[in-house]
PDB file of N, CA and C in Angstrom:
ATOM      1  N   UNK A   1       4.966  34.147  14.149  1.00  0.00           N
ATOM      2  CA  UNK A   1       4.159  33.676  12.994  1.00  0.00           C
ATOM      3  C   UNK A   1       4.846  32.666  12.139  1.00  0.00           C
ATOM      4  N   UNK A   2       6.228  33.008  11.897  1.00  0.00           N
ATOM      5  CA  UNK A   2       6.949  32.111  11.030  1.00  0.00           C
ATOM      6  C   UNK A   2       7.134  30.827  11.706  1.00  0.00           C
ATOM      7  N   UNK A   3       7.306  30.780  13.024  1.00  0.00           N
ATOM      8  CA  UNK A   3       7.379  29.536  13.688  1.00  0.00           C
ATOM      9  C   UNK A   3       6.191  28.607  13.489  1.00  0.00           C
ATOM     10  N   UNK A   4       4.840  29.156  13.474  1.00  0.00           N
ATOM     11  CA  UNK A   4       3.795  28.407  13.252  1.00  0.00           C
ATOM     12  C   UNK A   4       3.646  27.928  11.856  1.00  0.00           C
ATOM     13  N   UNK A   5       4.061  28.830  10.925  1.00  0.00           N
ATOM     14  CA  UNK A   5       4.055  28.349   9.545  1.00  0.00           C
ATOM     15  C   UNK A   5       4.904  27.219   9.359  1.00  0.00           C
ATOM     16  N   UNK A   6       6.177  27.220   9.831  1.00  0.00           N
ATOM     17  CA  UNK A   6       7.030  26.219   9.929  1.00  0.00           C
ATOM     18  C   UNK A   6       6.663  24.965  10.449  1.00  0.00           C
ATOM     19  N   UNK A   7       5.939  25.078  11.535  1.00  0.00           N
ATOM     20  CA  UNK A   7       5.296  23.806  12.237  1.00  0.00           C
ATOM     21  C   UNK A   7       4.335  23.171  11.398  1.00  0.00           C
ATOM     22  N   UNK A   8       3.397  24.114  10.755  1.00  0.00           N
ATOM     23  CA  UNK A   8       2.253  23.654   9.918  1.00  0.00           C
ATOM     24  C   UNK A   8       2.861  22.826   8.647  1.00  0.00           C
ATOM     25  N   UNK A   9       3.947  23.349   8.096  1.00  0.00           N
ATOM     26  CA  UNK A   9       4.576  22.881   6.876  1.00  0.00           C
ATOM     27  C   UNK A   9       5.178  21.383   7.188  1.00  0.00           C
ATOM     28  N   UNK A  10       5.765  21.318   8.427  1.00  0.00           N
ATOM     29  CA  UNK A  10       6.328  20.019   8.987  1.00  0.00           C
ATOM     30  C   UNK A  10       5.298  18.962   9.086  1.00  0.00           C
ATOM     31  N   UNK A  11       4.193  19.402   9.624  1.00  0.00           N
ATOM     32  CA  UNK A  11       3.120  18.402   9.860  1.00  0.00           C
ATOM     33  C   UNK A  11       2.480  18.029   8.347  1.00  0.00           C
ATOM     34  N   UNK A  12       2.395  18.856   7.525  1.00  0.00           N
ATOM     35  CA  UNK A  12       1.886  18.724   6.084  1.00  0.00           C
ATOM     36  C   UNK A  12       2.673  17.521   5.480  1.00  0.00           C
ATOM     37  N   UNK A  13       3.973  17.813   5.500  1.00  0.00           N
ATOM     38  CA  UNK A  13       4.852  16.987   4.874  1.00  0.00           C
ATOM     39  C   UNK A  13       4.803  15.564   5.414  1.00  0.00           C
ATOM     40  N   UNK A  14       4.791  15.516   6.726  1.00  0.00           N
ATOM     41  CA  UNK A  14       4.690  14.234   7.394  1.00  0.00           C
ATOM     42  C   UNK A  14       3.386  13.490   7.109  1.00  0.00           C
ATOM     43  N   UNK A  15       2.339  14.121   7.013  1.00  0.00           N
ATOM     44  CA  UNK A  15       0.988  13.510   6.545  1.00  0.00           C
ATOM     45  C   UNK A  15       1.113  12.942   5.025  1.00  0.00           C
ATOM     46  N   UNK A  16       1.862  13.854   4.236  1.00  0.00           N
ATOM     47  CA  UNK A  16       2.003  13.264   2.941  1.00  0.00           C
ATOM     48  C   UNK A  16       2.807  12.005   2.674  1.00  0.00           C
ATOM     49  N   UNK A  17       3.708  11.694   3.797  1.00  0.00           N
ATOM     50  CA  UNK A  17       4.259  10.452   3.538  1.00  0.00           C
ATOM     51  C   UNK A  17       3.559   9.189   4.201  1.00  0.00           C
ATOM     52  N   UNK A  18       2.529   9.540   4.890  1.00  0.00           N
ATOM     53  CA  UNK A  18       1.863   8.379   5.601  1.00  0.00           C
ATOM     54  C   UNK A  18       1.393   7.283   4.756  1.00  0.00           C
ATOM     55  N   UNK A  19       1.883   6.292   4.983  1.00  0.00           N
ATOM     56  CA  UNK A  19       1.783   4.997   4.158  1.00  0.00           C
ATOM     57  C   UNK A  19       1.092   3.824   4.799  1.00  0.00           C
ATOM     58  N   UNK A  20       0.396   2.871   4.033  1.00  0.00           N
ATOM     59  CA  UNK A  20      -0.113   1.694   4.589  1.00  0.00           C
ATOM     60  C   UNK A  20       0.777   0.507   4.393  1.00  0.00           C
ATOM     61  N   UNK A  21       0.553  -0.728   5.130  1.00  0.00           N
ATOM     62  CA  UNK A  21       1.436  -1.633   4.937  1.00  0.00           C
ATOM     63  C   UNK A  21       0.620  -3.129   5.251  1.00  0.00           C
ATOM     64  N   UNK A  22       1.087  -4.244   4.666  1.00  0.00           N
ATOM     65  CA  UNK A  22       0.403  -5.477   4.725  1.00  0.00           C
ATOM     66  C   UNK A  22       1.384  -6.357   5.448  1.00  0.00           C
ATOM     67  N   UNK A  23       0.991  -6.917   6.400  1.00  0.00           N
ATOM     68  CA  UNK A  23       1.790  -8.051   7.236  1.00  0.00           C
ATOM     69  C   UNK A  23       1.088  -9.244   7.326  1.00  0.00           C
ATOM     70  N   UNK A  24       1.676 -10.442   7.572  1.00  0.00           N
ATOM     71  CA  UNK A  24       1.261 -11.653   7.816  1.00  0.00           C
ATOM     72  C   UNK A  24       2.129 -12.692   7.961  1.00  0.00           C
ATOM     73  N   UNK A  25       1.564 -14.052   8.026  1.00  0.00           N
ATOM     74  CA  UNK A  25       2.310 -15.144   8.349  1.00  0.00           C
ATOM     75  C   UNK A  25       1.950 -16.172   7.287  1.00  0.00           C
ATOM     76  N   UNK A  26       2.827 -16.887   6.770  1.00  0.00           N
ATOM     77  CA  UNK A  26       2.643 -18.035   5.591  1.00  0.00           C
ATOM     78  C   UNK A  26       2.855 -19.433   6.317  1.00  0.00           C
ATOM     79  N   UNK A  27       1.748 -20.175   6.303  1.00  0.00           N
ATOM     80  CA  UNK A  27       1.983 -21.504   6.706  1.00  0.00           C
ATOM     81  C   UNK A  27       1.277 -22.567   5.796  1.00  0.00           C
ATOM     82  N   UNK A  28       1.553 -23.732   5.993  1.00  0.00           N
ATOM     83  CA  UNK A  28       0.688 -24.606   5.251  1.00  0.00           C
ATOM     84  C   UNK A  28      -0.714 -25.051   6.128  1.00  0.00           C
ATOM     85  N   UNK A  29      -1.496 -25.698   5.287  1.00  0.00           N
ATOM     86  CA  UNK A  29      -2.708 -25.923   5.777  1.00  0.00           C
ATOM     87  C   UNK A  29      -2.651 -26.720   7.149  1.00  0.00           C
ATOM     88  N   UNK A  30      -1.649 -27.347   7.344  1.00  0.00           N
ATOM     89  CA  UNK A  30      -1.676 -28.073   8.778  1.00  0.00           C
ATOM     90  C   UNK A  30      -0.690 -27.240   9.739  1.00  0.00           C
ATOM     91  N   UNK A  31      -0.744 -25.916   9.396  1.00  0.00           N
ATOM     92  CA  UNK A  31      -0.028 -25.002  10.395  1.00  0.00           C
ATOM     93  C   UNK A  31       1.570 -25.172  10.464  1.00  0.00           C
ATOM     94  N   UNK A  32       2.239 -25.734   9.415  1.00  0.00           N
ATOM     95  CA  UNK A  32       3.583 -25.711   9.444  1.00  0.00           C
ATOM     96  C   UNK A  32       4.106 -24.372   8.830  1.00  0.00           C
ATOM     97  N   UNK A  33       5.118 -23.868   9.416  1.00  0.00           N
ATOM     98  CA  UNK A  33       5.637 -22.572   8.915  1.00  0.00           C
ATOM     99  C   UNK A  33       6.461 -22.802   7.477  1.00  0.00           C
ATOM    100  N   UNK A  34       6.188 -21.822   6.630  1.00  0.00           N
ATOM    101  CA  UNK A  34       6.891 -21.917   5.406  1.00  0.00           C
ATOM    102  C   UNK A  34       7.891 -20.661   5.345  1.00  0.00           C
ATOM    103  N   UNK A  35       9.224 -20.962   5.647  1.00  0.00           N
ATOM    104  CA  UNK A  35      10.148 -19.877   5.767  1.00  0.00           C
ATOM    105  C   UNK A  35      10.573 -19.317   4.370  1.00  0.00           C
ATOM    106  N   UNK A  36      10.876 -18.105   4.195  1.00  0.00           N
ATOM    107  CA  UNK A  36      11.475 -17.562   3.137  1.00  0.00           C
ATOM    108  C   UNK A  36      10.632 -17.492   1.887  1.00  0.00           C
ATOM    109  N   UNK A  37       9.392 -17.676   1.936  1.00  0.00           N
ATOM    110  CA  UNK A  37       8.418 -17.607   0.766  1.00  0.00           C
ATOM    111  C   UNK A  37       8.443 -16.348   0.027  1.00  0.00           C
ATOM    112  N   UNK A  38       8.119 -16.289  -1.156  1.00  0.00           N
ATOM    113  CA  UNK A  38       8.093 -14.893  -1.882  1.00  0.00           C
ATOM    114  C   UNK A  38       6.748 -14.468  -1.908  1.00  0.00           C
ATOM    115  N   UNK A  39       6.580 -13.153  -1.502  1.00  0.00           N
ATOM    116  CA  UNK A  39       5.411 -12.340  -1.458  1.00  0.00           C
ATOM    117  C   UNK A  39       5.481 -11.216  -2.450  1.00  0.00           C
ATOM    118  N   UNK A  40       4.561 -11.188  -3.377  1.00  0.00           N
ATOM    119  CA  UNK A  40       4.665 -10.082  -4.445  1.00  0.00           C
ATOM    120  C   UNK A  40       3.357  -9.442  -4.631  1.00  0.00           C
ATOM    121  N   UNK A  41       3.366  -8.166  -5.205  1.00  0.00           N
ATOM    122  CA  UNK A  41       2.177  -7.491  -5.528  1.00  0.00           C
ATOM    123  C   UNK A  41       1.992  -7.687  -7.076  1.00  0.00           C
ATOM    124  N   UNK A  42       0.930  -8.480  -7.534  1.00  0.00           N
ATOM    125  CA  UNK A  42       0.868  -8.690  -8.966  1.00  0.00           C
ATOM    126  C   UNK A  42       0.826  -7.357  -9.642  1.00  0.00           C
ATOM    127  N   UNK A  43       1.442  -7.381 -10.888  1.00  0.00           N
ATOM    128  CA  UNK A  43       1.555  -6.071 -11.666  1.00  0.00           C
ATOM    129  C   UNK A  43       2.564  -5.124 -11.227  1.00  0.00           C
ATOM    130  N   UNK A  44       3.286  -5.298 -10.280  1.00  0.00           N
ATOM    131  CA  UNK A  44       4.318  -4.409  -9.881  1.00  0.00           C
ATOM    132  C   UNK A  44       5.606  -5.249  -9.785  1.00  0.00           C
ATOM    133  N   UNK A  45       6.621  -4.445  -9.279  1.00  0.00           N
ATOM    134  CA  UNK A  45       7.984  -4.940  -8.972  1.00  0.00           C
ATOM    135  C   UNK A  45       8.086  -5.022  -7.420  1.00  0.00           C
ATOM    136  N   UNK A  46       7.132  -4.716  -6.726  1.00  0.00           N
ATOM    137  CA  UNK A  46       7.174  -4.761  -5.289  1.00  0.00           C
ATOM    138  C   UNK A  46       6.972  -6.169  -4.665  1.00  0.00           C
ATOM    139  N   UNK A  47       7.970  -6.440  -3.625  1.00  0.00           N
ATOM    140  CA  UNK A  47       7.762  -7.894  -3.083  1.00  0.00           C
ATOM    141  C   UNK A  47       8.769  -7.889  -1.963  1.00  0.00           C
ATOM    142  N   UNK A  48       8.613  -9.047  -1.384  1.00  0.00           N
ATOM    143  CA  UNK A  48       9.537  -9.368  -0.129  1.00  0.00           C
ATOM    144  C   UNK A  48       9.539 -10.761   0.129  1.00  0.00           C
ATOM    145  N   UNK A  49      10.339 -11.199   0.954  1.00  0.00           N
ATOM    146  CA  UNK A  49      10.431 -12.558   1.388  1.00  0.00           C
ATOM    147  C   UNK A  49      10.025 -12.707   2.851  1.00  0.00           C
ATOM    148  N   UNK A  50       9.294 -13.884   3.132  1.00  0.00           N
ATOM    149  CA  UNK A  50       9.119 -14.125   4.480  1.00  0.00           C
ATOM    150  C   UNK A  50      10.436 -14.337   5.311  1.00  0.00           C
ATOM    151  N   UNK A  51      10.409 -14.179   6.573  1.00  0.00           N
ATOM    152  CA  UNK A  51      11.513 -14.539   7.248  1.00  0.00           C
ATOM    153  C   UNK A  51      11.604 -16.077   7.715  1.00  0.00           C
ATOM    154  N   UNK A  52      12.497 -16.473   8.552  1.00  0.00           N
ATOM    155  CA  UNK A  52      12.720 -17.835   8.905  1.00  0.00           C
ATOM    156  C   UNK A  52      11.395 -18.308   9.724  1.00  0.00           C
ATOM    157  N   UNK A  53      10.526 -17.559  10.196  1.00  0.00           N
ATOM    158  CA  UNK A  53       9.342 -17.943  11.032  1.00  0.00           C
ATOM    159  C   UNK A  53       8.129 -17.726  10.174  1.00  0.00           C
ATOM    160  N   UNK A  54       8.199 -17.420   8.871  1.00  0.00           N
ATOM    161  CA  UNK A  54       7.145 -17.379   7.962  1.00  0.00           C
ATOM    162  C   UNK A  54       6.478 -15.921   7.961  1.00  0.00           C
ATOM    163  N   UNK A  55       6.973 -14.869   8.757  1.00  0.00           N
ATOM    164  CA  UNK A  55       6.354 -13.663   8.696  1.00  0.00           C
ATOM    165  C   UNK A  55       6.879 -12.836   7.608  1.00  0.00           C
ATOM    166  N   UNK A  56       6.028 -11.871   7.086  1.00  0.00           N
ATOM    167  CA  UNK A  56       6.451 -10.828   5.998  1.00  0.00           C
ATOM    168  C   UNK A  56       5.822  -9.583   6.432  1.00  0.00           C
ATOM    169  N   UNK A  57       6.376  -8.463   5.702  1.00  0.00           N
ATOM    170  CA  UNK A  57       5.947  -7.176   5.697  1.00  0.00           C
ATOM    171  C   UNK A  57       5.968  -6.498   4.455  1.00  0.00           C
ATOM    172  N   UNK A  58       4.947  -6.064   3.873  1.00  0.00           N
ATOM    173  CA  UNK A  58       5.044  -5.143   2.569  1.00  0.00           C
ATOM    174  C   UNK A  58       4.627  -3.851   3.022  1.00  0.00           C
ATOM    175  N   UNK A  59       5.679  -3.038   2.910  1.00  0.00           N
ATOM    176  CA  UNK A  59       5.494  -1.556   3.533  1.00  0.00           C
ATOM    177  C   UNK A  59       5.509  -0.633   2.474  1.00  0.00           C
ATOM    178  N   UNK A  60       5.380   0.777   2.834  1.00  0.00           N
ATOM    179  CA  UNK A  60       5.137   1.890   1.956  1.00  0.00           C
ATOM    180  C   UNK A  60       4.311   1.607   0.773  1.00  0.00           C
ATOM    181  N   UNK A  61       3.051   1.263   1.178  1.00  0.00           N
ATOM    182  CA  UNK A  61       1.907   1.122   0.081  1.00  0.00           C
ATOM    183  C   UNK A  61       1.015   2.270   0.295  1.00  0.00           C
ATOM    184  N   UNK A  62       0.526   2.589  -1.003  1.00  0.00           N
ATOM    185  CA  UNK A  62      -0.625   3.628  -1.114  1.00  0.00           C
ATOM    186  C   UNK A  62      -1.861   2.994  -0.729  1.00  0.00           C
ATOM    187  N   UNK A  63      -2.917   3.584  -0.462  1.00  0.00           N
ATOM    188  CA  UNK A  63      -4.305   3.009  -0.401  1.00  0.00           C
ATOM    189  C   UNK A  63      -4.619   2.627  -1.661  1.00  0.00           C
ATOM    190  N   UNK A  64      -5.417   1.555  -1.897  1.00  0.00           N
ATOM    191  CA  UNK A  64      -5.976   1.003  -3.047  1.00  0.00           C
ATOM    192  C   UNK A  64      -6.152  -0.386  -3.065  1.00  0.00           C
ATOM    193  N   UNK A  65      -6.350  -1.045  -4.279  1.00  0.00           N
ATOM    194  CA  UNK A  65      -6.645  -2.485  -4.241  1.00  0.00           C
ATOM    195  C   UNK A  65      -5.329  -3.168  -4.783  1.00  0.00           C
ATOM    196  N   UNK A  66      -5.042  -4.253  -4.212  1.00  0.00           N
ATOM    197  CA  UNK A  66      -3.972  -5.163  -4.559  1.00  0.00           C
ATOM    198  C   UNK A  66      -4.209  -6.608  -4.613  1.00  0.00           C
ATOM    199  N   UNK A  67      -3.426  -7.285  -5.485  1.00  0.00           N
ATOM    200  CA  UNK A  67      -3.516  -8.937  -5.510  1.00  0.00           C
ATOM    201  C   UNK A  67      -2.145  -9.223  -4.994  1.00  0.00           C
ATOM    202  N   UNK A  68      -2.228  -9.918  -3.880  1.00  0.00           N
ATOM    203  CA  UNK A  68      -1.033 -10.272  -3.090  1.00  0.00           C
ATOM    204  C   UNK A  68      -0.734 -11.774  -3.427  1.00  0.00           C
ATOM    205  N   UNK A  69       0.495 -11.972  -4.013  1.00  0.00           N
ATOM    206  CA  UNK A  69       0.648 -13.405  -4.397  1.00  0.00           C
ATOM    207  C   UNK A  69       1.812 -14.115  -3.548  1.00  0.00           C
ATOM    208  N   UNK A  70       1.636 -15.219  -3.051  1.00  0.00           N
ATOM    209  CA  UNK A  70       2.710 -16.052  -2.280  1.00  0.00           C
ATOM    210  C   UNK A  70       3.003 -17.186  -3.095  1.00  0.00           C
ATOM    211  N   UNK A  71       4.364 -17.427  -3.319  1.00  0.00           N
ATOM    212  CA  UNK A  71       4.949 -18.734  -3.971  1.00  0.00           C
ATOM    213  C   UNK A  71       6.140 -19.093  -3.206  1.00  0.00           C
ATOM    214  N   UNK A  72       6.148 -20.640  -3.385  1.00  0.00           N
ATOM    215  CA  UNK A  72       7.279 -21.254  -2.725  1.00  0.00           C
ATOM    216  C   UNK A  72       7.474 -22.478  -3.417  1.00  0.00           C
ATOM    217  N   UNK A  73       8.670 -22.856  -3.616  1.00  0.00           N
ATOM    218  CA  UNK A  73       8.983 -24.041  -4.519  1.00  0.00           C
ATOM    219  C   UNK A  73       8.405 -25.333  -3.828  1.00  0.00           C
ATOM    220  N   UNK A  74       7.689 -26.082  -4.672  1.00  0.00           N
ATOM    221  CA  UNK A  74       6.976 -27.189  -4.162  1.00  0.00           C
ATOM    222  C   UNK A  74       5.577 -26.895  -3.807  1.00  0.00           C
ATOM    223  N   UNK A  75       5.051 -25.820  -3.867  1.00  0.00           N
ATOM    224  CA  UNK A  75       3.644 -25.479  -3.425  1.00  0.00           C
ATOM    225  C   UNK A  75       3.034 -24.667  -4.543  1.00  0.00           C
ATOM    226  N   UNK A  76       1.825 -24.735  -4.813  1.00  0.00           N
ATOM    227  CA  UNK A  76       1.043 -23.940  -5.629  1.00  0.00           C
ATOM    228  C   UNK A  76       0.912 -22.414  -5.141  1.00  0.00           C
ATOM    229  N   UNK A  77       1.241 -21.471  -6.045  1.00  0.00           N
ATOM    230  CA  UNK A  77       0.993 -20.055  -5.722  1.00  0.00           C
ATOM    231  C   UNK A  77      -0.501 -19.780  -5.216  1.00  0.00           C
ATOM    232  N   UNK A  78      -0.441 -18.931  -4.204  1.00  0.00           N
ATOM    233  CA  UNK A  78      -1.889 -18.501  -3.830  1.00  0.00           C
ATOM    234  C   UNK A  78      -1.928 -16.773  -3.936  1.00  0.00           C
ATOM    235  N   UNK A  79      -3.042 -16.435  -4.447  1.00  0.00           N
ATOM    236  CA  UNK A  79      -3.253 -14.927  -4.641  1.00  0.00           C
ATOM    237  C   UNK A  79      -4.617 -14.543  -3.765  1.00  0.00           C
ATOM    238  N   UNK A  80      -4.376 -13.334  -3.085  1.00  0.00           N
ATOM    239  CA  UNK A  80      -5.438 -12.902  -2.457  1.00  0.00           C
ATOM    240  C   UNK A  80      -5.667 -11.560  -2.795  1.00  0.00           C
ATOM    241  N   UNK A  81      -6.958 -11.123  -2.989  1.00  0.00           N
ATOM    242  CA  UNK A  81      -7.129  -9.516  -3.249  1.00  0.00           C
ATOM    243  C   UNK A  81      -7.618  -8.804  -2.028  1.00  0.00           C
ATOM    244  N   UNK A  82      -7.087  -7.767  -1.884  1.00  0.00           N
ATOM    245  CA  UNK A  82      -7.197  -6.930  -0.607  1.00  0.00           C
ATOM    246  C   UNK A  82      -7.422  -5.364  -1.134  1.00  0.00           C
ATOM    247  N   UNK A  83      -7.979  -4.739  -0.145  1.00  0.00           N
ATOM    248  CA  UNK A  83      -8.214  -3.229  -0.386  1.00  0.00           C
ATOM    249  C   UNK A  83      -7.558  -2.674   0.823  1.00  0.00           C
ATOM    250  N   UNK A  84      -6.614  -1.637   0.708  1.00  0.00           N
ATOM    251  CA  UNK A  84      -5.930  -1.042   1.693  1.00  0.00           C
ATOM    252  C   UNK A  84      -6.435   0.286   1.828  1.00  0.00           C
ATOM    253  N   UNK A  85      -6.645   0.810   3.185  1.00  0.00           N
ATOM    254  CA  UNK A  85      -7.058   2.207   3.227  1.00  0.00           C
ATOM    255  C   UNK A  85      -5.918   2.926   3.745  1.00  0.00           C
ATOM    256  N   UNK A  86      -5.943   4.339   3.669  1.00  0.00           N
ATOM    257  CA  UNK A  86      -4.955   5.183   3.991  1.00  0.00           C
ATOM    258  C   UNK A  86      -4.395   4.860   5.445  1.00  0.00           C
ATOM    259  N   UNK A  87      -3.092   4.804   5.779  1.00  0.00           N
ATOM    260  CA  UNK A  87      -2.508   4.616   7.168  1.00  0.00           C
ATOM    261  C   UNK A  87      -2.938   3.388   7.696  1.00  0.00           C
ATOM    262  N   UNK A  88      -3.310   2.285   6.928  1.00  0.00           N
ATOM    263  CA  UNK A  88      -3.854   1.069   7.510  1.00  0.00           C
ATOM    264  C   UNK A  88      -2.790   0.109   7.526  1.00  0.00           C
ATOM    265  N   UNK A  89      -2.721  -0.792   8.581  1.00  0.00           N
ATOM    266  CA  UNK A  89      -1.849  -1.999   8.695  1.00  0.00           C
ATOM    267  C   UNK A  89      -2.789  -3.221   8.611  1.00  0.00           C
ATOM    268  N   UNK A  90      -2.663  -3.955   7.422  1.00  0.00           N
ATOM    269  CA  UNK A  90      -3.565  -5.056   7.085  1.00  0.00           C
ATOM    270  C   UNK A  90      -2.906  -6.328   7.499  1.00  0.00           C
ATOM    271  N   UNK A  91      -3.493  -7.220   8.260  1.00  0.00           N
ATOM    272  CA  UNK A  91      -2.980  -8.444   8.529  1.00  0.00           C
ATOM    273  C   UNK A  91      -3.482  -9.514   7.759  1.00  0.00           C
ATOM    274  N   UNK A  92      -2.636 -10.132   6.666  1.00  0.00           N
ATOM    275  CA  UNK A  92      -3.203 -11.014   5.685  1.00  0.00           C
ATOM    276  C   UNK A  92      -2.156 -12.294   5.785  1.00  0.00           C
ATOM    277  N   UNK A  93      -2.787 -13.295   6.309  1.00  0.00           N
ATOM    278  CA  UNK A  93      -2.061 -14.673   6.539  1.00  0.00           C
ATOM    279  C   UNK A  93      -2.473 -15.583   5.331  1.00  0.00           C
ATOM    280  N   UNK A  94      -1.615 -16.391   5.024  1.00  0.00           N
ATOM    281  CA  UNK A  94      -1.713 -17.277   3.842  1.00  0.00           C
ATOM    282  C   UNK A  94      -1.440 -18.776   4.485  1.00  0.00           C
ATOM    283  N   UNK A  95      -2.348 -19.743   4.062  1.00  0.00           N
ATOM    284  CA  UNK A  95      -2.222 -21.103   4.245  1.00  0.00           C
ATOM    285  C   UNK A  95      -2.039 -21.815   3.047  1.00  0.00           C
TER     286      UNK A  95
END
């Protein structure tokens, strides 16, 4: 019996840590990669930078509404509104 209770407790804790994430690629309108662009969530201190190929990941996010902002020197910032569901991986590309 104790074995089953322990197993149930482990699964409950793991489900509590289930998180969503946003991934994507940042390019110019003519499909040129923008490496190391800044990707932030408006109103928070959460953010990341794209890699050398323009790909980024914002992880450990709770379900909810977010405004994702991309900025890079020499380009105008772009913001997109998204809604994340629980345990969702959302692909959000920027041009």
